[in-house]
């Protein structure tokens, strides 16, 4: 499935990241295999994909941590060879631990702030603000190495945001973070994109992916599907359905089938697949059910479907 | 803003940020701080007592330029002297001056030169007698008096051990620190930040130098005040030599850390990098006594130059100008190490 639509439809200066045919090999292993992907400015773009599909490798290549073996990429309007010029506008939260365990929370944040030239009162204010956002003010004098997994993750996010970057690369930022703070994070992310920032995020949590404007599904180093969460489900061949409980299952099923609907009997109910929810009215008129339930497929199903394609034949 | 290679502007702010961070980390690591400051004192005390007193026995240099096999056999057959085979008469002269030899005999076709330490007449007399007894037939003896000073073993070893201690600890702590940057992932994070690699190495240098100064000052104080090793030259010059050596050790440690995957593997560098310097750089015995064939190895070890410079400053009162060749050599080690460390950091990334 092609992603070229996006490239053609939107002018490239609206793209925070525009990559074409990226190739990266580690020895025999082709980790990026013709990856073409565009991330429009001001959006939250979620990269999904099985473990080892190359998500982290792609993110690392954006900040110049990986020397690509092929392809072209522009980041914030610069070719990748000149990414150092705009590196201070990028915030990169690594998938694995990257802070100093023998420094306190405050010291870690001070260090990263000074790397970006943030000093004095401004630095103090920024640290206070972010520690409040990640709910760690009470722990600022503790050593980062003593934090719990989720707390560490929160600190790591705070350090990544310290310089208010235009492009945020978040590699599984919410691993181990409790649901309440995850909600806080996502609200904060929304406020950032409202302010014009672009977020590229990877996650294995489908409820988070549902919140993103664009979802890209990566597999074996290429982009297999891309679009809004709903579009991804359609691309995976998933349709909404309506589950009906009727008095005469057999007759109703025949009636619906003759009107062109795909019907499956499941126990004492009928599942009728819809092209869109507009069809629901027609179905209800025909079937006159005792009870009903609308079923929207989940991204998780889509993920499973997409990852099964090509497996075993 | 100073411009450094890669066309990047090095920012003093960022260098200072790294330095401050390194100081905070080291300061928190009480044990390492203790190790850095007290182990040198402990070692000095240990060496000091083990090596106290005058040099045991009489040390005689022998330079053989051929043609005197009989006399040579006679001298080597005598048990009262330690004999050190040297390459040239000037080596011998220097060692007598430094007080590390009590005398030397230069054997050449048709002539025998006896160099004597004028400060100990008894030894001089017995030396002359020794040579006379071994002469086959009449031969003019060329007697030269050289005034060395009465040196204790610690005087010669102290300055060199000072360098050894600083090199050892800086190298190990630096190698482990840079290794940790990689293994704990922080390298990944700041390669993606405005911090450049030269800035990072410079930041480390600055941060570490605080500890190197503390370490060298405590060691120097113990060497000079507890063991009475002379300090004829300027302590500032001595400190400068030690700092330069520490800087070289730091960048070498940073470079070597790329070849280790764990801290355990860093420990394995000790026999590779540290031990040769203990043996081959004239810490314990004069460089001149090391066989010619492995001398080139000595000349590529930084401690060779720091020992020479520190001895010259402390024992002979040499000024900064007089030890320029050594300073130059140490600077070269630093420059090469700095380049290697920075480039290796770069290559690390996939
Ligand atoms: N430096 C490296 N050297 C060798 N192989 C590597 C390197 N970095 C990544 N790989 C390999 O590249 C493949 C893709 O890794 P990557 O980390 O990009 O996957 P991912 O999509 O982020 O997976 P996950 O969901 O588990 O985070 C994996 O097979 C991995 O082993
Ligand atoms: Mg990953």
XYZ file of C-alpha atoms and ligand atoms in Angstrom:
695
model
C 0.000 0.000 0.000
C 1.459 3.253 -1.034
C 2.196 6.295 0.988
C 3.090 8.348 -2.062
C -0.334 9.978 -1.868
C 0.818 12.013 1.056
C 4.006 13.132 -0.615
C 2.195 14.226 -3.714
C -0.689 15.894 -1.970
C 1.144 18.073 0.448
C 3.927 20.444 -0.378
C 7.211 19.314 1.077
C 7.781 22.510 3.066
C 4.831 21.511 5.208
C 6.702 18.354 6.068
C 8.754 18.169 9.210
C 10.265 14.901 8.069
C 10.238 13.760 4.458
C 12.060 10.510 3.759
C 12.277 8.548 0.547
C 13.596 5.042 -0.061
C 15.664 4.851 3.088
C 17.939 1.831 3.280
C 19.969 0.731 6.267
C 21.829 -2.533 6.627
C 23.403 -4.016 9.706
C 25.618 -6.655 8.184
C 23.346 -9.022 6.288
C 20.226 -7.631 7.896
C 18.316 -5.002 5.933
C 16.667 -3.064 8.724
C 15.291 -0.231 6.604
C 14.301 -1.490 3.197
C 13.045 1.336 1.029
C 11.210 3.224 3.737
C 9.291 6.199 2.391
C 7.508 8.276 4.968
C 6.359 11.857 5.452
C 5.441 13.553 8.665
C 3.445 16.753 8.236
C 4.077 19.706 10.474
C 1.946 20.026 13.580
C 0.714 16.443 13.641
C 1.066 13.538 15.953
C 2.341 10.678 13.873
C 2.328 7.226 15.411
C 4.600 4.498 14.129
C 3.324 1.014 14.780
C 4.979 -2.226 13.860
C 6.201 -5.510 15.252
C 9.380 -5.683 17.308
C 12.408 -5.318 15.090
C 10.525 -3.732 12.209
C 12.922 -0.766 12.225
C 11.016 1.945 14.107
C 13.855 2.853 16.437
C 16.351 2.647 13.592
C 14.305 5.162 11.602
C 14.101 7.546 14.548
C 17.843 7.266 15.161
C 18.500 8.055 11.526
C 16.531 11.303 11.872
C 18.963 12.647 14.472
C 21.989 11.454 12.538
C 22.840 8.560 14.840
C 22.722 6.179 11.886
C 24.553 6.517 8.642
C 22.050 5.524 5.967
C 23.041 3.220 3.128
C 20.561 4.753 0.732
C 17.681 7.132 0.285
C 17.043 10.783 0.916
C 15.634 12.558 3.890
C 14.826 16.100 4.877
C 14.328 17.094 8.464
C 12.894 20.513 9.318
C 13.756 21.646 5.815
C 17.389 20.494 5.913
C 18.907 17.544 4.103
C 19.936 14.866 6.560
C 23.640 15.594 5.959
C 23.121 18.992 7.569
C 20.925 17.861 10.426
C 23.468 19.153 12.980
C 22.409 22.686 12.063
C 18.934 22.172 13.419
C 19.694 19.537 16.018
C 18.711 21.875 18.864
C 15.175 22.002 17.494
C 14.781 18.250 17.939
C 14.012 16.428 21.157
C 14.802 12.725 21.206
C 13.530 10.427 23.924
C 15.330 7.111 23.612
C 13.638 3.764 23.992
C 16.275 2.622 26.440
C 17.596 4.367 29.506
C 19.806 7.320 28.692
C 19.951 9.508 31.784
C 22.688 9.632 34.411
C 21.656 7.316 37.249
C 24.172 8.939 39.599
C 22.736 12.427 39.186
C 19.578 13.690 40.833
C 16.486 14.496 38.792
C 17.234 18.173 39.035
C 20.886 17.723 38.041
C 19.940 15.628 35.043
C 17.539 18.303 33.874
C 20.047 21.078 34.532
C 22.621 19.263 32.452
C 20.361 18.850 29.445
C 19.107 22.415 29.799
C 22.658 23.791 29.682
C 23.444 21.786 26.569
C 20.731 23.807 24.871
C 21.936 27.082 26.335
C 19.056 27.423 28.786
C 20.328 29.082 31.930
C 19.466 30.952 35.095
C 15.902 31.875 35.929
C 14.576 30.549 32.676
C 16.098 27.171 33.374
C 14.680 27.097 36.889
C 11.208 27.968 35.668
C 11.310 25.410 32.901
C 12.468 22.639 35.224
C 9.727 23.471 37.734
C 7.103 23.493 35.032
C 8.136 20.160 33.561
C 8.627 18.421 36.892
C 5.089 19.462 37.724
C 3.797 18.131 34.435
C 5.359 14.719 35.026
C 4.412 14.918 38.701
C 7.921 14.517 40.096
C 8.433 17.781 42.045
C 8.624 15.876 45.315
C 11.446 13.718 44.020
C 13.745 16.282 42.479
C 16.603 15.580 44.884
C 16.510 11.822 44.416
C 18.987 10.024 42.210
C 17.623 9.085 38.811
C 18.960 5.563 39.353
C 16.677 5.124 42.374
C 13.439 5.894 40.532
C 10.812 3.312 39.663
C 10.483 2.320 36.011
C 7.553 4.588 35.266
C 9.026 7.524 37.175
C 12.254 7.171 35.229
C 10.274 7.262 32.028
C 8.542 10.442 33.179
C 11.855 12.089 33.981
C 13.190 11.050 30.620
C 10.255 12.766 28.929
C 10.806 15.904 30.995
C 14.481 16.005 29.954
C 13.470 15.591 26.319
C 11.029 18.484 26.472
C 13.375 20.838 28.298
C 14.256 22.959 25.266
C 10.769 23.067 23.802
C 11.670 21.308 20.551
C 9.824 21.718 17.264
C 10.186 18.043 16.452
C 9.694 15.505 19.194
C 10.852 11.952 18.649
C 9.354 9.777 21.345
C 10.367 6.144 21.247
C 7.879 4.286 23.432
C 7.575 7.134 25.926
C 4.796 5.700 28.044
C 6.166 2.257 28.855
C 5.381 1.599 32.499
C 3.589 4.908 33.028
C 0.301 4.626 34.903
C -2.987 5.442 33.114
C -3.560 8.726 34.923
C -0.197 10.174 33.888
C -0.512 8.768 30.429
C -3.618 10.854 30.046
C -1.728 13.915 31.316
C 1.028 13.201 28.790
C -1.368 12.977 25.908
C -3.082 16.187 26.874
C 0.330 17.823 26.983
C 1.246 16.371 23.587
C -1.939 17.833 22.162
C -1.070 21.265 23.522
C 2.348 20.936 21.887
C 0.975 20.079 18.458
C -1.568 22.875 18.820
C 1.420 25.141 19.274
C 2.879 23.897 15.984
C 5.207 21.168 17.196
C 5.415 17.841 15.399
C 5.473 14.586 17.297
C 6.685 11.244 16.021
C 5.845 8.582 18.531
C 6.173 4.827 18.642
C 4.077 2.706 20.920
C 2.728 -0.769 21.332
C -0.376 0.562 23.084
C -3.234 0.736 20.611
C -5.353 3.115 22.649
C -2.552 5.644 22.267
C -2.282 5.060 18.547
C -6.016 5.781 18.272
C -5.308 9.278 19.569
C -2.883 10.131 16.760
C -3.827 11.900 13.586
C -1.765 9.629 11.376
C -0.765 6.069 12.033
C 1.943 4.393 9.997
C 2.330 0.659 10.098
C 5.902 -0.524 9.547
C 6.938 -4.028 8.732
C 10.367 -5.364 7.828
C 11.772 -1.912 7.215
C 9.034 -0.477 5.028
C 5.799 1.379 5.514
C 2.990 -1.086 4.860
C 0.008 1.103 5.608
C -0.613 4.680 6.536
C -3.586 6.853 7.349
C -5.913 7.890 10.125
C -6.643 5.169 12.697
C -9.968 4.464 10.947
C -8.319 4.326 7.530
C -5.738 1.866 8.820
C -8.481 -0.464 9.947
C -10.098 -0.296 6.522
C -6.740 -0.938 4.906
C -6.398 -3.993 7.092
C -9.737 -5.178 5.681
C -11.648 -4.516 8.862
C -15.162 -3.077 8.674
C -17.574 -1.994 11.324
C -20.355 -4.489 11.981
C -23.657 -4.618 13.723
C -24.640 -7.529 15.908
C -28.318 -8.365 15.873
C -30.504 -10.523 18.051
C -33.629 -11.467 16.081
C -36.460 -13.979 16.509
C -35.868 -15.869 13.287
C -32.136 -15.865 12.617
C -32.284 -17.999 9.491
C -34.935 -15.945 7.672
C -33.366 -12.611 8.631
C -29.942 -13.762 7.491
C -31.334 -14.757 4.120
C -33.187 -11.466 3.798
C -30.085 -9.406 4.582
C -27.893 -11.513 2.314
C -30.280 -11.030 -0.571
C -29.995 -7.261 -0.027
C -26.266 -7.505 -0.519
C -25.007 -7.563 3.081
C -22.369 -9.913 4.337
C -23.847 -11.848 7.232
C -22.279 -14.313 9.618
C -24.199 -16.313 12.200
C -22.504 -16.297 15.551
C -24.370 -18.235 18.214
C -27.832 -16.876 18.677
C -26.919 -13.573 16.997
C -26.103 -12.317 13.536
C -23.077 -10.211 12.586
C -23.760 -7.923 9.657
C -20.789 -6.131 8.104
C -21.232 -2.530 7.038
C -19.318 -0.429 4.572
C -20.226 2.518 6.697
C -22.457 3.212 9.623
C -24.975 4.793 7.202
C -25.906 1.279 6.134
C -27.004 0.568 9.676
C -30.419 2.185 9.115
C -31.182 -0.096 6.161
C -30.130 -3.136 8.152
C -32.311 -2.184 11.085
C -35.315 -1.566 8.826
C -34.905 -4.982 7.263
C -34.156 -7.012 10.371
C -36.167 -5.270 13.152
C -33.942 -6.783 15.897
C -34.843 -7.326 19.555
C -31.460 -6.019 20.521
C -28.353 -4.757 18.803
C -24.756 -3.715 19.274
C -22.527 -1.633 17.017
C -19.027 -3.019 16.726
C -16.066 -0.876 15.552
C -12.956 -2.987 14.959
C -9.994 -2.070 17.118
C -6.566 -1.019 15.940
C -5.290 -4.049 17.740
C -7.202 -6.294 15.345
C -5.839 -4.252 12.473
C -2.326 -4.640 13.828
C -2.754 -8.402 14.101
C -4.235 -8.623 10.617
C -1.447 -6.530 9.101
C 1.268 -8.481 10.806
C -0.290 -11.775 9.669
C -0.318 -10.768 6.016
C 2.403 -12.613 4.188
C 2.983 -14.978 7.071
C 2.578 -18.664 6.176
C 2.093 -17.950 2.487
C 33.341 30.798 21.042
C 36.390 28.924 19.895
C 36.320 27.107 16.633
C 37.340 23.491 16.648
C 37.524 21.039 13.778
C 34.398 19.624 12.121
C 33.533 23.233 11.412
C 31.634 23.323 14.664
C 31.707 26.093 17.152
C 32.655 24.852 20.532
C 30.674 26.579 23.186
C 32.317 27.236 26.498
C 28.900 26.908 28.135
C 28.482 23.365 26.964
C 32.032 22.417 27.924
C 31.388 23.833 31.377
C 28.088 21.962 31.589
C 29.891 18.678 30.954
C 32.661 19.584 33.403
C 30.154 20.426 36.123
C 28.305 17.207 35.509
C 31.502 15.138 35.673
C 32.503 16.842 38.931
C 29.069 16.190 40.435
C 29.200 12.542 39.447
C 32.707 11.983 40.774
C 31.996 13.903 43.966
C 29.025 11.683 44.656
C 31.197 8.610 44.202
C 32.886 8.827 47.616
C 34.832 5.693 47.168
C 36.487 6.799 43.961
C 37.299 10.181 45.454
C 38.878 8.387 48.406
C 40.782 6.145 46.059
C 42.016 9.079 44.015
C 43.264 11.063 47.006
C 44.370 8.533 49.585
C 45.707 5.603 47.618
C 48.613 7.690 46.264
C 49.525 8.625 49.832
C 49.278 5.008 50.893
C 51.441 3.904 47.976
C 54.019 6.554 48.688
C 54.243 5.545 52.319
C 54.593 1.945 51.253
C 57.303 2.665 48.702
C 58.910 5.165 50.996
C 59.549 2.651 53.722
C 60.368 -0.183 51.419
C 62.940 1.961 49.646
C 64.237 4.000 52.547
C 67.913 4.454 53.130
C 70.764 4.801 50.710
C 70.811 2.740 47.622
C 71.852 -0.727 48.617
C 75.348 -1.591 47.457
C 77.479 0.331 45.056
C 76.251 0.839 41.548
C 78.728 0.924 38.745
C 78.088 1.744 35.115
C 79.978 -0.102 32.414
C 80.283 1.164 28.874
C 82.036 -1.273 26.591
C 83.344 0.117 23.339
C 85.498 -2.966 22.701
C 89.143 -3.933 23.000
C 89.354 -4.550 26.740
C 88.032 -8.081 27.209
C 90.444 -8.903 30.031
C 89.598 -5.881 32.151
C 85.911 -6.314 31.452
C 86.000 -9.913 32.672
C 87.833 -8.789 35.783
C 85.265 -6.096 36.590
C 82.314 -8.324 35.973
C 83.860 -10.988 38.184
C 83.841 -8.764 41.267
C 80.857 -9.203 43.545
C 81.077 -5.936 45.501
C 79.432 -3.864 42.795
C 76.108 -3.840 41.014
C 76.980 -3.526 37.351
C 74.769 -1.697 34.926
C 75.564 -2.015 31.215
C 75.147 1.304 29.489
C 75.219 2.413 25.883
C 77.291 5.552 26.028
C 79.614 7.575 28.196
C 77.149 10.437 28.309
C 74.451 8.172 29.747
C 76.878 7.209 32.451
C 77.759 10.801 33.158
C 74.132 11.781 33.500
C 73.349 8.951 35.876
C 76.298 9.860 38.079
C 75.104 13.442 38.114
C 71.674 12.301 39.127
C 73.255 10.278 41.874
C 71.987 7.016 40.577
C 75.423 5.586 39.856
C 78.463 5.724 42.100
C 80.792 5.624 39.167
C 81.316 4.285 35.682
C 84.016 2.711 33.586
C 84.242 3.318 29.868
C 86.277 0.677 28.082
C 87.668 1.550 24.682
C 90.465 0.374 22.418
C 93.676 1.666 23.963
C 92.035 3.692 26.677
C 90.065 3.362 29.863
C 88.040 6.201 31.301
C 86.965 6.016 34.913
C 84.206 8.369 35.948
C 84.015 8.957 39.624
C 81.518 10.546 41.879
C 83.525 13.199 43.641
C 81.076 13.395 46.502
C 82.049 9.977 47.876
C 85.880 9.681 47.914
C 85.949 6.258 49.564
C 83.990 4.669 46.760
C 86.161 6.537 44.244
C 89.329 5.081 45.743
C 88.029 1.545 45.735
C 86.948 1.946 42.142
C 90.369 3.083 41.036
C 91.913 0.134 42.841
C 89.530 -2.227 41.144
C 90.443 -1.002 37.696
C 94.173 -0.955 38.400
C 94.066 -4.559 39.588
C 92.430 -5.646 36.381
C 94.713 -3.858 33.941
C 96.946 -6.053 31.812
C 100.151 -4.167 31.459
C 100.630 -0.391 31.579
C 97.773 1.688 30.321
C 96.971 5.326 31.077
C 93.875 5.751 33.223
C 91.718 8.733 32.417
C 90.127 9.784 35.691
C 87.158 12.145 35.612
C 85.408 13.494 38.638
C 81.771 14.251 38.374
C 79.829 15.775 41.191
C 76.554 14.092 41.778
C 74.507 14.400 44.883
C 73.908 11.911 47.558
C 70.635 10.469 46.467
C 68.317 8.196 48.301
C 66.295 5.677 46.417
C 63.061 7.516 47.213
C 64.421 10.713 45.682
C 64.709 9.047 42.346
C 61.584 6.939 42.540
C 59.273 9.516 44.152
C 58.887 11.904 41.208
C 58.322 9.034 38.804
C 55.787 7.324 41.048
C 53.866 10.591 41.261
C 53.394 10.418 37.513
C 52.579 6.724 37.612
C 49.850 7.194 40.198
C 48.200 10.051 38.316
C 48.380 8.199 35.025
C 46.969 4.999 36.459
C 43.936 6.494 38.171
C 43.069 8.988 35.484
C 43.307 6.356 32.790
C 41.094 3.855 34.589
C 38.481 6.337 35.824
C 38.298 7.958 32.402
C 37.984 4.645 30.556
C 35.198 3.533 32.881
C 33.387 6.886 32.608
C 33.388 6.884 28.827
C 32.386 3.240 28.769
C 29.418 4.117 30.961
C 28.370 6.901 28.631
C 27.927 4.216 26.030
C 26.462 1.423 28.120
C 23.979 3.587 30.002
C 22.793 5.154 26.756
C 23.632 8.764 27.542
C 25.985 8.951 24.564
C 23.020 8.191 22.320
C 21.062 11.002 23.877
C 23.616 13.725 23.544
C 24.851 12.779 20.126
C 21.315 13.943 19.327
C 21.959 17.232 21.154
C 24.018 20.302 20.215
C 26.944 18.941 22.245
C 29.780 18.026 19.915
C 32.275 15.281 20.626
C 35.279 17.579 21.088
C 33.207 19.614 23.536
C 32.403 16.494 25.458
C 36.037 15.392 25.700
C 37.104 18.922 26.680
C 34.388 19.001 29.331
C 35.706 15.775 30.773
C 39.244 17.192 30.764
C 38.143 20.222 32.702
C 36.120 18.217 35.206
C 38.838 15.657 35.768
C 41.591 18.219 36.120
C 40.051 19.338 39.408
C 40.622 15.865 40.774
C 44.034 15.532 39.159
C 45.137 18.718 40.896
C 43.924 17.446 44.270
C 45.593 14.127 43.665
C 48.919 15.516 42.543
C 49.071 18.106 45.298
C 48.475 15.547 48.044
C 50.988 13.163 46.499
C 53.552 15.912 46.042
C 53.131 17.071 49.620
C 53.694 13.559 50.923
C 56.688 12.999 48.664
C 58.348 16.259 49.580
C 57.423 16.755 53.228
C 57.208 13.206 54.516
C 60.001 11.663 52.510
C 62.160 14.710 52.109
C 62.506 14.359 48.371
C 64.015 17.648 47.211
C 61.983 20.154 45.253
C 64.635 22.362 43.716
C 62.473 23.499 40.847
C 59.106 25.202 40.877
C 56.219 23.144 42.260
C 53.992 24.856 39.684
C 56.133 23.492 36.868
C 55.962 20.024 38.408
C 52.189 20.373 38.674
C 51.967 21.451 35.058
C 53.817 18.319 33.987
C 51.495 16.153 36.064
C 48.397 17.887 34.663
C 49.598 17.406 31.128
C 50.257 13.747 31.850
C 46.776 13.471 33.394
C 45.259 15.014 30.275
C 47.082 12.484 28.107
C 45.901 9.663 30.381
C 42.315 10.907 30.143
C 42.140 10.979 26.367
C 43.932 7.634 26.166
C 41.405 6.168 28.598
C 38.567 7.628 26.535
C 40.014 6.094 23.407
C 40.678 2.676 24.923
C 37.166 2.542 26.386
C 35.954 1.897 22.855
C 37.601 -1.495 22.960
C 35.855 -2.578 26.140
C 32.296 -3.754 26.480
C 32.222 -4.055 30.245
C 34.022 -2.587 33.215
C 35.638 -5.947 33.713
C 37.257 -5.567 30.318
C 38.558 -2.144 31.308
C 40.439 -3.829 34.132
C 42.141 -5.954 31.506
C 43.836 -2.838 30.130
C 45.964 -2.649 33.262
C 48.474 -5.272 32.109
C 48.331 -3.881 28.592
C 48.679 -0.157 29.172
C 49.816 0.357 32.745
C 52.300 -2.442 33.428
C 54.617 -1.715 30.471
C 54.892 1.816 31.764
C 55.793 0.582 35.233
C 58.577 -1.548 33.802
C 59.844 0.347 30.783
C 59.769 4.020 31.633
C 62.495 4.326 34.188
C 60.321 4.489 37.265
C 62.322 1.935 39.201
C 65.563 1.613 37.317
C 67.290 3.986 34.927
C 66.015 4.038 31.391
C 69.613 3.756 30.227
C 69.832 0.249 31.652
C 66.944 -1.049 29.566
C 68.237 -3.139 26.636
C 68.569 -1.193 23.382
C 66.167 -3.491 21.598
C 63.162 -2.475 23.649
C 64.050 1.195 24.085
C 61.788 2.229 21.216
C 58.889 0.895 23.273
C 59.883 3.195 26.115
C 59.852 6.137 23.792
C 56.205 5.628 22.915
C 55.093 5.559 26.544
C 54.094 8.913 28.045
C 55.381 8.067 31.495
C 58.938 8.007 30.124
C 58.723 11.729 29.502
C 56.871 12.673 32.638
C 59.373 10.799 34.824
C 62.274 12.487 33.107
C 60.681 15.911 33.393
C 59.618 15.494 37.014
C 63.063 14.279 38.058
C 64.661 17.185 36.259
C 62.353 19.710 37.928
C 62.452 18.278 41.410
C 66.027 17.039 41.659
C 67.900 19.397 39.378
C 65.708 22.464 39.575
C 65.078 22.493 35.846
C 62.898 25.285 34.528
C 60.003 24.924 32.148
C 62.307 25.774 29.220
C 64.749 23.043 30.094
C 62.082 20.349 30.065
C 60.488 21.588 26.837
C 61.313 18.394 24.903
C 59.403 16.357 27.479
C 56.537 18.836 27.547
C 56.431 18.651 23.786
C 56.351 14.837 23.824
C 53.552 14.812 26.398
C 51.592 17.376 24.392
C 51.959 15.164 21.365
C 50.536 12.205 23.297
C 47.663 14.397 24.359
C 46.974 15.700 20.870
C 47.015 12.248 19.293
C 44.894 10.829 22.115
C 42.414 13.685 21.829
C 42.002 13.148 18.130
C 41.723 9.387 18.502
C 39.201 9.668 21.343
C 37.010 12.128 19.431
C 37.094 10.160 16.230
C 36.416 6.887 18.010
C 33.379 8.418 19.691
C 32.114 9.343 16.281
C 32.645 5.918 14.795
C 30.693 4.385 17.635
C 27.429 5.459 16.059
C 25.911 2.954 13.634
N 23.406 -1.191 15.981
C 22.817 -2.309 15.490
N 23.576 -3.332 15.067
C 23.003 -4.451 14.577
N 21.690 -4.640 14.459
C 20.867 -3.665 14.856
C 21.384 -2.441 15.402
N 20.351 -1.644 15.719
C 19.243 -2.330 15.392
N 19.541 -3.537 14.870
C 18.581 -4.536 14.382
O 17.687 -3.888 13.533
C 16.398 -4.448 13.660
C 15.396 -3.325 13.897
O 15.612 -2.780 15.176
P 14.756 -1.578 15.740
O 15.310 -1.261 17.094
O 14.734 -0.482 14.750
O 13.310 -2.227 15.877
P 12.002 -1.576 16.501
O 11.003 -1.534 15.422
O 12.304 -0.333 17.209
O 11.583 -2.711 17.545
P 10.880 -2.584 18.995
O 9.422 -2.522 18.764
O 11.265 -3.851 19.660
O 11.429 -1.391 19.657
C 16.464 -5.464 14.778
O 16.558 -6.729 14.212
C 17.743 -5.128 15.488
O 18.340 -6.264 16.020
Mg 12.276 0.305 19.115
